[in-house]
Amino acid sequence: MTKIIKISLSLLIIFIIFQLYQIVDNKSHTYIIDNIYLNDNLSNKLDYIGYIEIDKLNIKREIVLGINDYNLLTHVTLKKECQNLESDNIILAGHAIKNIFGNLKYIKIGDEIKIISDYTKYYEVTNIDIVDKENINIIDNSNLILITCYDLNKRIIVKAKRIKK
């Protein structure tokens, strides 16, 4: 019985540490974003090419170029073929964790997405698909596509069109 209690306590401690990490990480990235973009402090821009903001879902995260394991662990990533955030067709990916795209599963058609780099571009969600992990046929020429995991075997793909504001 004591072994079960020790294992349970260890798991609880790991869970609490992970939750605290996500809270601190989310606050620090929001602070970084606010200072870089709102104050236009380009000397601190590092490798960020912009950021994504979905107010309704409390998502505000830096975007870096290149979908790879390292970038996916800490940022929203832009597919290299898109080259930059000024492209007419942008594909962004991020992990489905709280401080990146964890809330993306709650997005609704009609919700607004902002992409900020040199200027702000607004998008409206037009389509939401939950597909098998290997299904990439859903990707098309939408103005903006967001991709993250929905569960172990599915991905959520959010498509949006650019709107004027």
C-alpha atoms as an extended CHARMM CRD file, in Angstrom:
* protein
*
       165  EXT
         1         1  MET       CA              0.0000000000        0.0000000000        0.0000000000  PROA      1               0.0000000000
         2         2  THR       CA              2.8110000000        2.4200000000        0.7600000000  PROA      2               0.0000000000
         3         3  LYS       CA              4.2770000000        1.8880000000       -2.7170000000  PROA      3               0.0000000000
         4         4  ILE       CA              0.9750000000        2.9300000000       -4.3010000000  PROA      4               0.0000000000
         5         5  ILE       CA              0.8210000000        6.0470000000       -2.1100000000  PROA      5               0.0000000000
         6         6  LYS       CA              4.4170000000        6.9890000000       -3.0290000000  PROA      6               0.0000000000
         7         7  ILE       CA              3.7000000000        6.5400000000       -6.7280000000  PROA      7               0.0000000000
         8         8  SER       CA              0.4810000000        8.5580000000       -6.4350000000  PROA      8               0.0000000000
         9         9  LEU       CA              2.2780000000       11.3710000000       -4.6120000000  PROA      9               0.0000000000
        10        10  SER       CA              5.0630000000       11.3690000000       -7.1990000000  PROA      10              0.0000000000
        11        11  LEU       CA              2.5570000000       11.6150000000      -10.0360000000  PROA      11              0.0000000000
        12        12  LEU       CA              0.7000000000       14.4000000000       -8.2410000000  PROA      12              0.0000000000
        13        13  ILE       CA              3.9290000000       16.3560000000       -7.7570000000  PROA      13              0.0000000000
        14        14  ILE       CA              4.8550000000       15.9190000000      -11.4420000000  PROA      14              0.0000000000
        15        15  PHE       CA              1.3720000000       17.0890000000      -12.4650000000  PROA      15              0.0000000000
        16        16  ILE       CA              1.5910000000       20.1820000000      -10.2330000000  PROA      16              0.0000000000
        17        17  ILE       CA              5.0560000000       21.0770000000      -11.5450000000  PROA      17              0.0000000000
        18        18  PHE       CA              3.8560000000       20.7200000000      -15.1550000000  PROA      18              0.0000000000
        19        19  GLN       CA              0.8350000000       22.9730000000      -14.4800000000  PROA      19              0.0000000000
        20        20  LEU       CA              3.0180000000       25.6120000000      -12.8170000000  PROA      20              0.0000000000
        21        21  TYR       CA              5.4720000000       25.4920000000      -15.7390000000  PROA      21              0.0000000000
        22        22  GLN       CA              2.6560000000       26.1470000000      -18.2100000000  PROA      22              0.0000000000
        23        23  ILE       CA              1.3750000000       29.1200000000      -16.1770000000  PROA      23              0.0000000000
        24        24  VAL       CA              4.8540000000       30.6810000000      -15.8520000000  PROA      24              0.0000000000
        25        25  ASP       CA              5.7100000000       29.9430000000      -19.5050000000  PROA      25              0.0000000000
        26        26  ASN       CA              2.4640000000       31.5200000000      -20.7270000000  PROA      26              0.0000000000
        27        27  LYS       CA              3.0170000000       34.6720000000      -18.6350000000  PROA      27              0.0000000000
        28        28  SER       CA              6.6510000000       35.0550000000      -19.7020000000  PROA      28              0.0000000000
        29        29  HSD       CA              5.8110000000       34.6710000000      -23.4060000000  PROA      29              0.0000000000
        30        30  THR       CA              2.9600000000       37.1670000000      -23.1350000000  PROA      30              0.0000000000
        31        31  TYR       CA              5.3780000000       39.6120000000      -21.4800000000  PROA      31              0.0000000000
        32        32  ILE       CA              7.9810000000       39.0400000000      -24.2120000000  PROA      32              0.0000000000
        33        33  ILE       CA              5.4070000000       39.5260000000      -26.9730000000  PROA      33              0.0000000000
        34        34  ASP       CA              4.0150000000       42.7080000000      -25.4290000000  PROA      34              0.0000000000
        35        35  ASN       CA              7.5040000000       44.1940000000      -25.0830000000  PROA      35              0.0000000000
        36        36  ILE       CA              8.7170000000       43.2000000000      -28.5320000000  PROA      36              0.0000000000
        37        37  TYR       CA              5.7160000000       44.1810000000      -30.5930000000  PROA      37              0.0000000000
        38        38  LEU       CA              3.8020000000       46.7770000000      -28.6260000000  PROA      38              0.0000000000
        39        39  ASN       CA              6.9570000000       48.7500000000      -27.8880000000  PROA      39              0.0000000000
        40        40  ASP       CA              8.4700000000       47.9160000000      -31.3050000000  PROA      40              0.0000000000
        41        41  ASN       CA             11.7530000000       46.8660000000      -29.7180000000  PROA      41              0.0000000000
        42        42  LEU       CA             13.2990000000       45.2190000000      -32.7770000000  PROA      42              0.0000000000
        43        43  SER       CA             16.6510000000       44.6250000000      -31.0910000000  PROA      43              0.0000000000
        44        44  ASN       CA             14.9800000000       41.9830000000      -28.9060000000  PROA      44              0.0000000000
        45        45  LYS       CA             13.0300000000       40.3650000000      -31.7300000000  PROA      45              0.0000000000
        46        46  LEU       CA             15.3740000000       37.3320000000      -31.8290000000  PROA      46              0.0000000000
        47        47  ASP       CA             14.1370000000       34.7530000000      -34.3150000000  PROA      47              0.0000000000
        48        48  TYR       CA             10.4540000000       35.6430000000      -33.9870000000  PROA      48              0.0000000000
        49        49  ILE       CA              8.8170000000       36.6250000000      -37.2370000000  PROA      49              0.0000000000
        50        50  GLY       CA              5.5870000000       37.7230000000      -35.5940000000  PROA      50              0.0000000000
        51        51  TYR       CA              2.9270000000       36.4180000000      -33.3040000000  PROA      51              0.0000000000
        52        52  ILE       CA             -0.5650000000       34.9710000000      -33.3570000000  PROA      52              0.0000000000
        53        53  GLU       CA             -3.3480000000       36.2160000000      -31.1520000000  PROA      53              0.0000000000
        54        54  ILE       CA             -6.7710000000       34.6350000000      -30.6510000000  PROA      54              0.0000000000
        55        55  ASP       CA             -8.3080000000       36.7340000000      -27.8840000000  PROA      55              0.0000000000
        56        56  LYS       CA            -11.3730000000       34.5340000000      -27.4300000000  PROA      56              0.0000000000
        57        57  LEU       CA             -9.1730000000       31.5160000000      -26.6220000000  PROA      57              0.0000000000
        58        58  ASN       CA             -6.4940000000       33.3820000000      -24.6540000000  PROA      58              0.0000000000
        59        59  ILE       CA             -3.8480000000       32.4360000000      -27.2270000000  PROA      59              0.0000000000
        60        60  LYS       CA             -0.9670000000       34.8490000000      -27.7170000000  PROA      60              0.0000000000
        61        61  ARG       CA              2.2380000000       33.2380000000      -28.9250000000  PROA      61              0.0000000000
        62        62  GLU       CA              5.3610000000       34.0040000000      -30.9600000000  PROA      62              0.0000000000
        63        63  ILE       CA              5.7330000000       32.5560000000      -34.4450000000  PROA      63              0.0000000000
        64        64  VAL       CA              9.0630000000       31.2000000000      -35.6820000000  PROA      64              0.0000000000
        65        65  LEU       CA             10.0140000000       29.9100000000      -39.1280000000  PROA      65              0.0000000000
        66        66  GLY       CA             10.2870000000       26.1450000000      -39.6350000000  PROA      66              0.0000000000
        67        67  ILE       CA              8.1590000000       23.2640000000      -38.4110000000  PROA      67              0.0000000000
        68        68  ASN       CA             10.5670000000       21.0500000000      -36.4760000000  PROA      68              0.0000000000
        69        69  ASP       CA             10.6660000000       19.3510000000      -33.0630000000  PROA      69              0.0000000000
        70        70  TYR       CA             12.6880000000       22.1100000000      -31.3900000000  PROA      70              0.0000000000
        71        71  ASN       CA             10.4510000000       24.9580000000      -32.5920000000  PROA      71              0.0000000000
        72        72  LEU       CA              7.2450000000       23.0500000000      -31.8720000000  PROA      72              0.0000000000
        73        73  LEU       CA              8.2000000000       22.6060000000      -28.2220000000  PROA      73              0.0000000000
        74        74  THR       CA              8.0980000000       26.3320000000      -27.4950000000  PROA      74              0.0000000000
        75        75  HSD       CA              6.3960000000       28.2670000000      -30.3030000000  PROA      75              0.0000000000
        76        76  VAL       CA              3.8520000000       28.3890000000      -33.0530000000  PROA      76              0.0000000000
        77        77  THR       CA              5.7420000000       27.5770000000      -36.2470000000  PROA      77              0.0000000000
        78        78  LEU       CA              5.3780000000       28.7320000000      -39.8350000000  PROA      78              0.0000000000
        79        79  LYS       CA              5.8390000000       26.1780000000      -42.5980000000  PROA      79              0.0000000000
        80        80  LYS       CA              9.0620000000       27.1580000000      -44.4120000000  PROA      80              0.0000000000
        81        81  GLU       CA              7.4200000000       27.0350000000      -47.8280000000  PROA      81              0.0000000000
        82        82  CYS       CA              5.2630000000       30.0030000000      -46.7570000000  PROA      82              0.0000000000
        83        83  GLN       CA              8.5030000000       32.0220000000      -46.2420000000  PROA      83              0.0000000000
        84        84  ASN       CA              6.9120000000       34.8480000000      -44.2530000000  PROA      84              0.0000000000
        85        85  LEU       CA              3.7280000000       36.1400000000      -42.6600000000  PROA      85              0.0000000000
        86        86  GLU       CA              3.0030000000       38.4130000000      -45.6130000000  PROA      86              0.0000000000
        87        87  SER       CA              2.1690000000       35.4010000000      -47.8020000000  PROA      87              0.0000000000
        88        88  ASP       CA             -1.3760000000       34.9170000000      -49.0890000000  PROA      88              0.0000000000
        89        89  ASN       CA             -1.3820000000       31.3520000000      -47.7610000000  PROA      89              0.0000000000
        90        90  ILE       CA             -0.0050000000       30.7930000000      -44.2660000000  PROA      90              0.0000000000
        91        91  ILE       CA              0.2530000000       27.3980000000      -42.5470000000  PROA      91              0.0000000000
        92        92  LEU       CA              0.9790000000       27.4590000000      -38.8050000000  PROA      92              0.0000000000
        93        93  ALA       CA              1.4760000000       24.4870000000      -36.4840000000  PROA      93              0.0000000000
        94        94  GLY       CA              1.8030000000       24.2310000000      -32.7270000000  PROA      94              0.0000000000
        95        95  HSD       CA              1.5910000000       21.6780000000      -29.9560000000  PROA      95              0.0000000000
        96        96  ALA       CA             -1.7820000000       21.1760000000      -28.2870000000  PROA      96              0.0000000000
        97        97  ILE       CA             -0.5450000000       22.2760000000      -24.8890000000  PROA      97              0.0000000000
        98        98  LYS       CA             -2.0650000000       25.0050000000      -22.7760000000  PROA      98              0.0000000000
        99        99  ASN       CA              0.4280000000       27.7400000000      -23.5440000000  PROA      99              0.0000000000
       100       100  ILE       CA              0.5240000000       27.1640000000      -27.3100000000  PROA      100             0.0000000000
       101       101  PHE       CA             -2.5150000000       25.6930000000      -29.1690000000  PROA      101             0.0000000000
       102       102  GLY       CA             -4.1060000000       23.8190000000      -26.2600000000  PROA      102             0.0000000000
       103       103  ASN       CA             -7.2980000000       25.8980000000      -26.4510000000  PROA      103             0.0000000000
       104       104  LEU       CA             -7.6070000000       25.6280000000      -30.2410000000  PROA      104             0.0000000000
       105       105  LYS       CA            -10.1340000000       22.7990000000      -29.8490000000  PROA      105             0.0000000000
       106       106  TYR       CA            -12.5980000000       25.4140000000      -28.5380000000  PROA      106             0.0000000000
       107       107  ILE       CA            -12.4390000000       27.6300000000      -31.6270000000  PROA      107             0.0000000000
       108       108  LYS       CA            -15.6930000000       28.3050000000      -33.5060000000  PROA      108             0.0000000000
       109       109  ILE       CA            -16.5350000000       29.3000000000      -37.0610000000  PROA      109             0.0000000000
       110       110  GLY       CA            -16.5850000000       33.1000000000      -37.2300000000  PROA      110             0.0000000000
       111       111  ASP       CA            -13.9310000000       33.5750000000      -34.5070000000  PROA      111             0.0000000000
       112       112  GLU       CA            -11.2390000000       36.1540000000      -35.2180000000  PROA      112             0.0000000000
       113       113  ILE       CA             -7.5190000000       35.4260000000      -35.4790000000  PROA      113             0.0000000000
       114       114  LYS       CA             -4.8270000000       38.1280000000      -35.6160000000  PROA      114             0.0000000000
       115       115  ILE       CA             -1.3910000000       37.6520000000      -37.1370000000  PROA      115             0.0000000000
       116       116  ILE       CA              0.9680000000       40.4690000000      -36.2060000000  PROA      116             0.0000000000
       117       117  SER       CA              4.3520000000       41.0910000000      -37.8140000000  PROA      117             0.0000000000
       118       118  ASP       CA              5.1330000000       44.4070000000      -39.4810000000  PROA      118             0.0000000000
       119       119  TYR       CA              1.3950000000       45.0960000000      -39.4400000000  PROA      119             0.0000000000
       120       120  THR       CA             -1.7330000000       43.2990000000      -38.2360000000  PROA      120             0.0000000000
       121       121  LYS       CA             -3.7160000000       40.9620000000      -40.4860000000  PROA      121             0.0000000000
       122       122  TYR       CA             -7.1550000000       39.7650000000      -39.4070000000  PROA      122             0.0000000000
       123       123  TYR       CA             -8.7090000000       36.4170000000      -40.2770000000  PROA      123             0.0000000000
       124       124  GLU       CA            -12.1180000000       34.8540000000      -39.7140000000  PROA      124             0.0000000000
       125       125  VAL       CA            -12.4680000000       31.1100000000      -39.1190000000  PROA      125             0.0000000000
       126       126  THR       CA            -14.3820000000       29.4940000000      -41.9900000000  PROA      126             0.0000000000
       127       127  ASN       CA            -13.8520000000       25.7700000000      -41.4390000000  PROA      127             0.0000000000
       128       128  ILE       CA            -12.8200000000       23.3820000000      -38.6590000000  PROA      128             0.0000000000
       129       129  ASP       CA            -11.9290000000       19.7650000000      -39.4330000000  PROA      129             0.0000000000
       130       130  ILE       CA            -10.8820000000       16.9240000000      -37.1760000000  PROA      130             0.0000000000
       131       131  VAL       CA             -8.9910000000       14.4060000000      -39.3080000000  PROA      131             0.0000000000
       132       132  ASP       CA             -6.8340000000       11.3130000000      -38.9550000000  PROA      132             0.0000000000
       133       133  LYS       CA             -3.2670000000       12.1700000000      -38.0490000000  PROA      133             0.0000000000
       134       134  GLU       CA             -1.9370000000       11.0720000000      -41.4290000000  PROA      134             0.0000000000
       135       135  ASN       CA             -4.5750000000       12.8910000000      -43.5200000000  PROA      135             0.0000000000
       136       136  ILE       CA             -2.9760000000       15.8950000000      -45.2050000000  PROA      136             0.0000000000
       137       137  ASN       CA             -5.4380000000       16.1250000000      -48.1030000000  PROA      137             0.0000000000
       138       138  ILE       CA             -7.4460000000       18.6430000000      -46.0810000000  PROA      138             0.0000000000
       139       139  ILE       CA             -4.7400000000       21.3000000000      -46.5950000000  PROA      139             0.0000000000
       140       140  ASP       CA             -5.6850000000       23.6870000000      -49.4130000000  PROA      140             0.0000000000
       141       141  ASN       CA             -5.1760000000       27.2940000000      -50.4440000000  PROA      141             0.0000000000
       142       142  SER       CA             -7.0150000000       28.9240000000      -47.5320000000  PROA      142             0.0000000000
       143       143  ASN       CA             -5.4830000000       32.2170000000      -46.4300000000  PROA      143             0.0000000000
       144       144  LEU       CA             -4.5990000000       30.7910000000      -43.0060000000  PROA      144             0.0000000000
       145       145  ILE       CA             -4.4390000000       27.2040000000      -41.7520000000  PROA      145             0.0000000000
       146       146  LEU       CA             -3.7460000000       26.2800000000      -38.1180000000  PROA      146             0.0000000000
       147       147  ILE       CA             -2.8190000000       22.6790000000      -37.2710000000  PROA      147             0.0000000000
       148       148  THR       CA             -2.4690000000       20.9340000000      -33.9200000000  PROA      148             0.0000000000
       149       149  CYS       CA             -3.1720000000       17.5460000000      -32.3770000000  PROA      149             0.0000000000
       150       150  TYR       CA             -6.7180000000       16.8630000000      -31.2240000000  PROA      150             0.0000000000
       151       151  ASP       CA             -5.8730000000       13.5820000000      -29.4940000000  PROA      151             0.0000000000
       152       152  LEU       CA             -3.3530000000       10.7770000000      -30.0930000000  PROA      152             0.0000000000
       153       153  ASN       CA             -4.8110000000        9.8140000000      -33.4780000000  PROA      153             0.0000000000
       154       154  LYS       CA             -6.4830000000       12.9950000000      -34.7420000000  PROA      154             0.0000000000
       155       155  ARG       CA             -5.5130000000       16.5190000000      -35.7590000000  PROA      155             0.0000000000
       156       156  ILE       CA             -7.6140000000       19.6500000000      -35.7540000000  PROA      156             0.0000000000
       157       157  ILE       CA             -7.2450000000       21.8150000000      -38.8370000000  PROA      157             0.0000000000
       158       158  VAL       CA             -8.6470000000       25.3420000000      -38.6780000000  PROA      158             0.0000000000
       159       159  LYS       CA             -9.0390000000       27.3150000000      -41.8920000000  PROA      159             0.0000000000
       160       160  ALA       CA             -9.5890000000       31.0640000000      -42.0210000000  PROA      160             0.0000000000
       161       161  LYS       CA            -10.0050000000       33.7690000000      -44.6360000000  PROA      161             0.0000000000
       162       162  ARG       CA             -8.4390000000       37.2010000000      -44.4570000000  PROA      162             0.0000000000
       163       163  ILE       CA            -10.8210000000       40.0190000000      -43.5760000000  PROA      163             0.0000000000
       164       164  LYS       CA            -10.4650000000       43.8090000000      -43.6130000000  PROA      164             0.0000000000
       165       165  LYS       CA            -10.7300000000       45.7740000000      -40.3910000000  PROA      165             0.0000000000
